[in-house]
Amino acid sequence: MKFVDEFRDGGLARALAGKIERAVEPGRRYRFMEFCGGHTHAISRYGVTELLPESVTMVHGPGCPVCVLPIGRIDNALALALEQGVTVCTYADTMRVPASGRTSLMKARAAGADIRMIYSAADALRIARENPAKDVVFFAIGFETTTPPTALAILEAERESLANFSVFCNHLLTPAAISSILESPQVRGIGTVPLDGFVGPAHVSCVIGSAPYEYFAAEYAKPVVIAGFEPLDVMQAVLMLVKQVNEGRSEVENEFVRAVTREGNAKAKALVAEVFTLRRSFEWRGLGEVPYSALRIKPRYGRFDAEQRYGIVYRSVADNKACECGAILRGAKSPRDCKLFGTVCTPENPMGSCMVSSEGACAAWYTYGRFRDREAA
Ligand code: SF4
């Protein structure tokens, strides 16, 4: 197949659904977590769940970088703009995530703070170049997909000796989060959310390759199928996972062969290795502190590290008590379990991070009206 429409073909989807129906074993249940928000979005948008047999349940995972950013990190970025008077640049969704005291970067901007919406790390660099009298901080978030452009921006800033540019680094690592989910008592423990396998990330895997998932496929005996973000990709991945479960295999398989290799993108990985190093620990919304799950800027590039430059101190802040984002991000609950869903909390007025990004489970459910009982089972 060559064109994107072909990966959304209804006839092929029904044929795949038939194969899955024939592959599932009578009396057996299959629960697969799609790690990425991109998959959650595709499943909701194209009604993939409705095509799957009753015995197959898709569980939403934490793979939406906006959703897992804890409130304390947003508070840090707000303080940079409001207390230190710097120009904060970040992606659009990040601006709408609720911070402490029902504020947000968007509300702070409306009140006069210099907070700018950008499309790429290169935009932040340009803003720094064009405003030499201002201190510009790129509030960088995202998984392995967005990390290489941030590394490039830092290297470029060094090459240009751009003294008014720095990065507040909040880049995250996917494999550590999947390990955390499997070790979480609520997920693994006496089977609150038993998982039989994972639909592995698409874009992230283009960068890191499929090899990093091999450890926990073997260690935790859970199959992983890396899949693209189109509906047929997801359905093919489900079929491959069902077969692995039936055959008692726990392997890493790659459905997204048109973009992902075992080794990944060597140039992108080298850039990241040049600029970043592992953090000992990082708090994720929903998962708590996850060891070695995020990156920080290496001391060699310390002058571009906003945490050093502005003495940023991270403080953990509890989520809104009524918001179930934490449990949703662990796969322990679904959006319909939240009393605020679709009433108090909507994409126009998000109370939690999962309603902000289109990749968030709550936003996907709300946008495409997927409220079926089976998804919450
Ligand atoms: S519906 Fe809103 S408040 Fe409820 S879990 Fe989702 S984001 Fe949080």
Coordinates of C-alpha atoms and ligand atoms in Angstrom, one line a residue:
M1 CA 0.0 0.0 0.0
K2 CA 1.2 3.5 -0.9
F3 CA -1.4 6.1 0.0
V4 CA -2.8 6.9 3.4
D5 CA -6.4 6.3 2.3
E6 CA -5.5 2.6 1.7
F7 CA -4.7 2.3 5.4
R8 CA -8.3 3.5 6.2
D9 CA -10.1 1.2 3.7
G10 CA -13.3 -0.1 5.2
G11 CA -13.4 -3.3 3.2
L12 CA -9.9 -4.2 4.3
A13 CA -10.7 -3.3 7.9
R14 CA -13.7 -5.7 7.8
A15 CA -11.6 -8.4 6.4
L16 CA -9.0 -7.9 9.1
A17 CA -11.8 -7.9 11.7
G18 CA -12.9 -11.3 10.4
K19 CA -9.4 -12.7 10.8
I20 CA -9.2 -11.4 14.4
E21 CA -12.7 -12.9 15.1
R22 CA -11.5 -16.3 13.8
A23 CA -8.1 -16.0 15.7
V24 CA -9.5 -15.4 19.2
E25 CA -9.9 -18.5 21.3
P26 CA -13.4 -19.2 22.7
G27 CA -13.6 -18.3 26.4
R28 CA -10.3 -16.3 26.4
R29 CA -10.1 -12.6 27.1
Y30 CA -7.4 -10.4 25.5
R31 CA -6.5 -7.0 27.0
F32 CA -4.0 -4.9 25.0
M33 CA -2.6 -1.5 26.0
E34 CA -2.0 1.0 23.2
F35 CA 0.8 3.0 24.7
C36 CA 0.5 6.0 22.4
G37 CA -2.1 8.7 22.3
G38 CA -1.8 8.5 18.5
H39 CA -3.2 5.0 18.6
T40 CA -5.9 6.1 21.1
H41 CA -6.9 8.8 18.7
A42 CA -7.0 6.3 15.7
I43 CA -9.0 3.8 17.7
S44 CA -11.6 6.4 18.7
R45 CA -11.8 8.2 15.4
Y46 CA -12.2 5.2 13.2
G47 CA -14.3 3.1 15.5
V48 CA -11.7 0.3 15.7
T49 CA -13.1 -1.0 19.0
E50 CA -16.5 -1.6 17.3
L51 CA -14.8 -3.9 14.8
L52 CA -13.1 -6.0 17.4
P53 CA -14.6 -9.1 19.0
E54 CA -16.1 -8.7 22.5
S55 CA -13.2 -10.6 24.0
V56 CA -10.6 -8.0 22.9
T57 CA -10.3 -4.9 25.1
M58 CA -8.1 -2.0 24.3
V59 CA -6.7 -0.2 27.3
H60 CA -5.4 3.4 26.9
G61 CA -1.9 4.0 28.0
P62 CA 0.2 7.0 29.1
G63 CA 1.7 7.9 25.7
C64 CA 0.6 11.4 25.4
P65 CA 3.4 13.8 26.5
V66 CA 1.0 16.6 27.4
C67 CA -1.1 14.3 29.5
V68 CA 1.8 12.9 31.6
L69 CA 3.4 16.3 32.3
P70 CA 2.8 16.9 36.1
I71 CA 1.3 20.2 37.3
G72 CA 4.6 21.1 39.0
R73 CA 6.4 21.4 35.7
I74 CA 3.7 23.7 34.3
D75 CA 4.0 25.8 37.5
N76 CA 7.8 26.0 36.9
A77 CA 7.2 27.3 33.3
L78 CA 4.6 29.8 34.6
A79 CA 7.1 31.1 37.3
L80 CA 9.7 31.6 34.6
A81 CA 7.3 33.9 32.7
L82 CA 5.7 35.6 35.6
E83 CA 8.5 35.9 38.1
Q84 CA 11.6 35.9 36.0
G85 CA 10.2 37.9 33.1
V86 CA 11.5 35.5 30.4
T87 CA 9.8 34.7 27.1
V88 CA 8.5 31.2 27.3
C89 CA 8.0 29.3 24.1
T90 CA 6.1 26.0 23.9
Y91 CA 3.7 23.9 21.9
A92 CA 0.0 24.8 21.7
D93 CA -1.4 21.9 23.8
T94 CA 1.0 22.6 26.6
M95 CA -0.4 26.1 27.0
R96 CA -3.9 24.8 27.9
V97 CA -2.9 22.2 30.5
P98 CA -4.3 23.3 33.9
A99 CA -1.6 24.4 36.4
S100 CA -2.0 25.1 40.1
G101 CA -4.8 27.4 41.1
R102 CA -6.8 26.8 38.0
T103 CA -4.4 28.8 35.9
S104 CA -2.5 27.8 32.8
L105 CA 0.1 29.2 30.4
M106 CA -2.7 30.4 28.1
K107 CA -4.4 32.3 31.0
A108 CA -1.1 33.8 32.0
R109 CA -0.5 34.9 28.5
A110 CA -4.0 36.5 28.4
A111 CA -3.0 38.4 31.6
G112 CA 0.1 39.8 29.8
A113 CA 2.9 37.3 30.3
D114 CA 5.2 36.8 27.3
I115 CA 4.3 33.2 26.4
R116 CA 4.5 32.2 22.8
M117 CA 3.0 29.3 20.9
I118 CA 5.4 27.6 18.6
Y119 CA 5.4 24.7 16.1
S120 CA 9.0 23.5 16.5
A121 CA 12.2 24.0 18.5
A122 CA 13.5 26.0 15.5
D123 CA 10.8 28.6 16.1
A124 CA 12.0 29.1 19.7
L125 CA 15.5 29.6 18.3
R126 CA 14.3 32.1 15.8
I127 CA 12.4 34.1 18.5
A128 CA 15.7 34.2 20.5
R129 CA 17.6 35.5 17.5
E130 CA 15.0 38.1 16.7
N131 CA 14.8 39.4 20.3
P132 CA 18.4 39.7 21.6
A133 CA 17.3 41.9 24.5
K134 CA 14.9 39.2 25.8
D135 CA 15.7 35.9 27.6
V136 CA 14.0 33.1 25.7
V137 CA 13.2 29.7 27.2
F138 CA 12.0 26.8 25.2
F139 CA 9.7 24.7 27.4
A140 CA 10.5 21.4 25.7
I141 CA 8.2 18.4 26.2
G142 CA 7.7 15.1 24.4
F143 CA 8.9 11.6 23.9
E144 CA 11.8 10.4 21.8
T145 CA 10.1 11.8 18.7
T146 CA 10.6 15.5 19.7
T147 CA 13.9 15.1 21.5
P148 CA 16.3 15.2 18.5
P149 CA 15.0 18.6 17.3
T150 CA 15.5 20.0 20.8
A151 CA 19.1 18.6 20.7
L152 CA 19.6 20.3 17.3
A153 CA 18.3 23.6 18.7
I154 CA 20.8 23.5 21.5
L155 CA 23.7 22.6 19.2
E156 CA 22.7 25.4 16.9
A157 CA 22.5 27.9 19.8
E158 CA 26.0 26.9 20.8
R159 CA 27.3 27.3 17.2
E160 CA 25.8 30.8 17.1
S161 CA 26.8 31.7 20.7
L162 CA 23.2 32.6 21.3
A163 CA 23.4 33.8 24.9
N164 CA 19.7 34.6 25.4
F165 CA 18.4 31.1 24.6
S166 CA 17.9 28.1 27.0
V167 CA 15.8 25.0 27.2
F168 CA 13.6 23.8 30.1
C169 CA 13.9 20.1 29.3
N170 CA 11.1 17.7 30.0
H171 CA 11.8 15.1 27.5
L172 CA 10.6 11.6 28.4
L173 CA 11.6 8.0 27.6
T174 CA 9.0 5.4 26.5
P175 CA 10.5 2.1 27.5
A176 CA 10.9 3.1 31.1
A177 CA 7.3 4.1 31.3
I178 CA 6.1 0.7 30.0
S179 CA 8.3 -1.1 32.5
S180 CA 6.7 1.1 35.2
I181 CA 3.2 0.2 34.1
L182 CA 4.1 -3.5 34.3
E183 CA 5.6 -3.1 37.8
S184 CA 2.8 -0.9 39.1
P185 CA 0.8 -2.8 41.8
Q186 CA -2.4 -1.3 40.5
V187 CA -1.8 -2.7 37.0
R188 CA 0.2 -5.9 37.7
G189 CA -0.8 -6.6 41.3
I190 CA -3.7 -8.8 41.8
G191 CA -4.8 -8.1 38.3
T192 CA -6.7 -4.9 38.6
V193 CA -5.8 -4.3 34.9
P194 CA -4.3 -7.5 33.5
L195 CA -2.5 -6.8 30.3
D196 CA -1.7 -9.4 27.7
G197 CA 0.4 -7.2 25.4
F198 CA 1.2 -3.8 24.0
V199 CA 0.7 -2.0 20.8
G200 CA 4.1 -0.2 20.7
P201 CA 4.6 3.4 19.7
A202 CA 4.9 4.4 16.0
H203 CA 6.8 7.7 15.7
V204 CA 8.9 7.0 18.9
S205 CA 10.0 3.7 17.4
C206 CA 11.1 5.4 14.1
V207 CA 13.7 7.1 16.3
I208 CA 14.7 4.5 18.8
G209 CA 14.0 1.4 16.8
S210 CA 12.3 -1.8 18.0
A211 CA 15.3 -3.2 20.0
P212 CA 14.6 -1.2 23.2
Y213 CA 11.4 -3.1 23.8
E214 CA 13.1 -6.5 23.7
Y215 CA 14.1 -6.3 27.3
F216 CA 10.7 -6.1 28.8
A217 CA 9.0 -8.4 26.3
A218 CA 11.4 -11.0 27.6
E219 CA 11.5 -9.8 31.3
Y220 CA 7.8 -9.4 31.8
A221 CA 6.7 -12.0 29.2
K222 CA 4.5 -9.6 27.3
P223 CA 4.2 -9.4 23.5
V224 CA 4.8 -6.1 21.9
V225 CA 3.7 -5.2 18.3
I226 CA 5.0 -1.8 17.0
A227 CA 2.2 -0.3 14.9
G228 CA 1.6 2.7 12.7
F229 CA -1.1 5.2 13.5
E230 CA -3.7 4.3 10.8
P231 CA -6.7 2.1 11.7
L232 CA -5.5 -0.9 9.6
D233 CA -2.1 -0.7 11.3
V234 CA -3.8 -1.0 14.7
M235 CA -6.0 -3.8 13.6
Q236 CA -3.1 -5.7 12.1
A237 CA -1.2 -5.2 15.3
V238 CA -4.2 -6.6 17.3
L239 CA -4.2 -9.7 15.1
M240 CA -0.5 -10.2 15.6
L241 CA -0.9 -9.8 19.4
V242 CA -3.8 -12.3 19.5
K243 CA -1.6 -14.8 17.6
Q244 CA 1.3 -14.3 20.0
V245 CA -0.9 -14.7 23.0
N246 CA -2.5 -17.9 21.6
E247 CA 0.9 -19.3 20.8
G248 CA 2.4 -18.4 24.2
R249 CA 5.0 -16.1 22.6
S250 CA 6.3 -12.8 24.1
E251 CA 8.2 -11.2 21.3
V252 CA 8.7 -7.8 19.8
E253 CA 7.1 -7.7 16.3
N254 CA 7.1 -4.8 13.9
E255 CA 3.9 -4.1 12.0
F256 CA 5.2 -0.6 11.0
V257 CA 7.9 -1.9 8.7
R258 CA 7.5 1.0 6.3
A259 CA 9.1 3.3 8.9
V260 CA 10.6 1.4 11.8
T261 CA 13.8 -0.7 11.9
R262 CA 15.3 -2.6 14.7
E263 CA 18.1 -0.1 15.1
G264 CA 16.1 3.1 14.6
N265 CA 17.5 6.4 13.3
A266 CA 21.2 6.4 14.0
K267 CA 21.7 10.2 13.3
A268 CA 18.8 11.2 15.6
K269 CA 20.1 8.9 18.4
A270 CA 23.6 10.3 18.1
L271 CA 22.3 13.9 18.4
V272 CA 20.3 13.0 21.6
A273 CA 23.3 11.2 23.1
E274 CA 25.5 14.2 22.4
V275 CA 23.3 16.7 24.2
F276 CA 21.3 14.8 26.8
T277 CA 21.9 12.4 29.7
L278 CA 19.5 10.4 31.9
R279 CA 17.7 11.9 34.9
R280 CA 17.8 9.7 37.9
S281 CA 14.1 10.1 38.3
F282 CA 11.2 12.1 36.9
E283 CA 7.6 12.5 38.0
W284 CA 5.0 11.5 35.5
R285 CA 1.3 12.4 36.0
G286 CA -0.4 9.1 36.8
L287 CA 2.8 7.0 37.1
G288 CA 4.5 9.0 39.9
E289 CA 8.3 9.0 40.1
V290 CA 9.7 6.7 37.4
P291 CA 13.5 6.0 37.6
Y292 CA 15.6 6.8 34.6
S293 CA 12.5 7.8 32.5
A294 CA 13.5 11.3 31.3
L295 CA 16.4 13.3 30.0
R296 CA 18.4 16.4 31.2
I297 CA 20.9 18.5 29.4
K298 CA 24.5 17.4 29.8
P299 CA 26.8 19.7 31.9
R300 CA 28.8 20.4 28.7
Y301 CA 25.7 22.3 27.4
G302 CA 24.8 23.6 30.9
R303 CA 24.6 27.2 29.8
F304 CA 21.6 26.4 27.7
D305 CA 19.9 24.6 30.6
A306 CA 17.1 26.7 32.0
E307 CA 17.0 24.7 35.2
Q308 CA 20.5 25.8 35.9
R309 CA 20.2 29.3 34.6
Y310 CA 17.1 30.2 36.6
G311 CA 17.6 27.8 39.5
I312 CA 14.3 26.0 38.8
V313 CA 13.2 23.8 41.8
Y314 CA 10.6 21.2 41.1
R315 CA 7.7 20.7 43.6
S316 CA 5.2 18.0 43.2
V317 CA 1.6 19.2 43.1
A318 CA -1.4 16.9 43.7
D319 CA -4.0 16.7 40.9
N320 CA -7.5 17.9 41.1
K321 CA -9.2 15.3 43.4
A322 CA -12.1 14.8 41.1
C323 CA -9.9 14.2 38.0
E324 CA -9.2 10.6 37.2
C325 CA -6.3 11.3 34.8
G326 CA -3.8 9.5 37.0
A327 CA -5.8 6.2 36.9
I328 CA -6.6 6.6 33.2
L329 CA -2.9 7.1 32.3
R330 CA -2.1 3.8 34.1
G331 CA -4.9 2.0 32.3
A332 CA -6.7 1.4 35.5
K333 CA -9.8 3.5 34.6
S334 CA -11.4 4.9 31.5
P335 CA -12.8 8.4 30.9
R336 CA -16.4 7.4 31.6
D337 CA -15.3 6.6 35.2
C338 CA -14.7 10.3 35.8
K339 CA -17.7 12.2 37.1
L340 CA -16.5 15.4 35.4
F341 CA -16.3 13.8 31.9
G342 CA -18.3 15.7 29.4
T343 CA -20.0 17.9 32.0
V344 CA -17.7 20.1 33.9
C345 CA -14.7 18.9 31.9
T346 CA -14.7 19.3 28.1
P347 CA -12.0 20.2 25.5
E348 CA -13.1 23.8 25.8
N349 CA -12.8 23.8 29.5
P350 CA -10.3 21.0 30.5
M351 CA -10.0 20.1 34.1
G352 CA -7.3 17.6 33.6
S353 CA -4.5 17.0 31.1
C354 CA -6.2 14.0 29.4
M355 CA -8.9 16.4 28.0
V356 CA -6.3 18.9 26.6
S357 CA -4.4 17.2 23.8
S358 CA -6.3 15.5 21.0
E359 CA -4.1 12.4 21.9
G360 CA -5.5 12.4 25.4
A361 CA -7.9 9.6 26.1
C362 CA -10.7 11.9 27.5
A363 CA -10.4 14.3 24.5
A364 CA -10.5 11.3 22.1
W365 CA -13.6 9.8 23.8
Y366 CA -15.3 13.2 23.9
T367 CA -14.5 14.2 20.3
Y368 CA -15.6 10.9 18.8
G369 CA -18.3 10.0 21.2
R370 CA -16.9 6.6 22.1
F371 CA -18.7 5.9 25.4
R372 CA -19.4 2.2 25.1
D373 CA -19.6 0.1 28.2
R374 CA -17.2 -2.5 26.7
E375 CA -14.3 0.0 26.5
A376 CA -14.6 0.7 30.2
A377 CA -14.7 -3.0 31.2
Ligands
SF4_1 S1 -12.7 14.0 32.1 FE1 -11.4 15.7 32.7 S2 -11.3 15.7 34.9 FE2 -12.1 13.7 34.2 S3 -10.2 12.4 34.0 FE3 -10.5 13.3 32.0 S4 -9.3 15.2 32.1 FE4 -9.5 14.5 34.2

